[in-house]
Short mmCIF file of C-alpha atoms in Angstrom, two decimals:
data_model
loop_
_atom_site.label_atom_id
_atom_site.label_comp_id
_atom_site.label_asym_id
_atom_site.label_seq_id
_atom_site.Cartn_x
_atom_site.Cartn_y
_atom_site.Cartn_z
CA MET A 1 127.05 130.18 92.57
CA SER A 2 123.74 131.15 94.14
CA LYS A 3 121.91 129.04 96.68
CA GLY A 4 119.17 128.18 94.18
CA ALA A 5 121.73 127.04 91.61
CA LYS A 6 123.41 124.78 94.18
CA ILE A 7 120.05 123.21 95.02
CA ALA A 8 119.29 122.67 91.33
CA VAL A 9 122.66 121.02 90.72
CA GLY A 10 122.16 118.79 93.76
CA ALA A 11 118.71 117.77 92.55
CA VAL A 12 120.06 116.85 89.13
CA VAL A 13 122.87 114.79 90.66
CA ALA A 14 120.42 113.04 92.97
CA ALA A 15 118.10 112.33 90.03
CA VAL A 16 120.90 110.79 87.98
CA VAL A 17 122.06 108.61 90.89
CA LEU A 18 118.54 107.46 91.75
CA TYR A 19 117.73 106.80 88.10
CA SER A 20 120.80 104.60 87.72
CA LEU A 21 120.10 102.72 90.97
CA LEU A 22 116.31 102.40 91.03
CA GLY A 23 114.96 103.18 87.59
CA PHE A 24 113.03 106.19 86.37
CA TRP A 25 109.68 105.85 88.17
CA ALA A 26 111.12 104.78 91.54
CA GLY A 27 113.70 107.58 91.40
CA LEU A 28 111.01 110.11 90.52
CA ALA A 29 108.83 108.87 93.38
CA VAL A 30 111.72 109.34 95.82
CA LEU A 31 112.61 112.81 94.50
CA ILE A 32 109.00 113.99 94.81
CA GLY A 33 107.96 111.94 97.83
CA VAL A 34 110.71 112.89 100.27
CA PRO A 35 110.06 116.68 100.23
CA VAL A 36 106.27 116.12 100.34
CA VAL A 37 106.52 113.80 103.35
CA ALA A 38 108.93 116.21 105.06
CA TYR A 39 106.44 119.07 104.56
CA LEU A 40 103.55 117.00 105.86
CA LEU A 41 105.52 116.12 109.01
CA LEU A 42 105.84 119.81 109.97
CA ASP A 43 103.40 121.14 112.53
CA SER A 44 101.15 124.09 111.71
CA SER A 45 103.44 126.79 113.16
CA GLN A 46 106.40 125.48 111.17
CA LYS A 47 104.32 125.41 107.96
CA ARG A 48 103.18 129.00 108.60
CA ARG A 49 106.78 130.10 109.13
CA LEU A 50 107.90 128.33 105.95
CA ARG A 51 105.15 129.97 103.88
CA GLY A 52 106.13 133.37 105.31
CA MET A 53 109.76 132.85 104.35
CA SER A 54 108.89 131.92 100.77
CA ARG A 55 106.71 135.04 100.43
CA LYS A 56 109.58 137.26 101.57
CA GLN A 57 111.87 135.73 98.97
CA LEU A 58 109.33 136.45 96.25
CA GLY A 59 109.24 140.10 97.27
CA ARG A 60 105.65 140.19 98.51
#
C-alpha cells in the first residue's frame, strides 16, 4: 500500500470516528482545521521547504 493510500485510509477512519463522536459539522471542522492550523504555525523557512517538497513530488 502506498503512502498516499495509507493517509487516505487514515483520513476516512478519522472522519468516521469524529462523525460518530461529534457530529458532521464539528468533525469536518476538526478534519479541516487541524492541518490548516498546523500549516499556519510553521515559520516561513519551514513553509518554503514544504512547498519545495510538494513540487518535487509532482515532478516539476
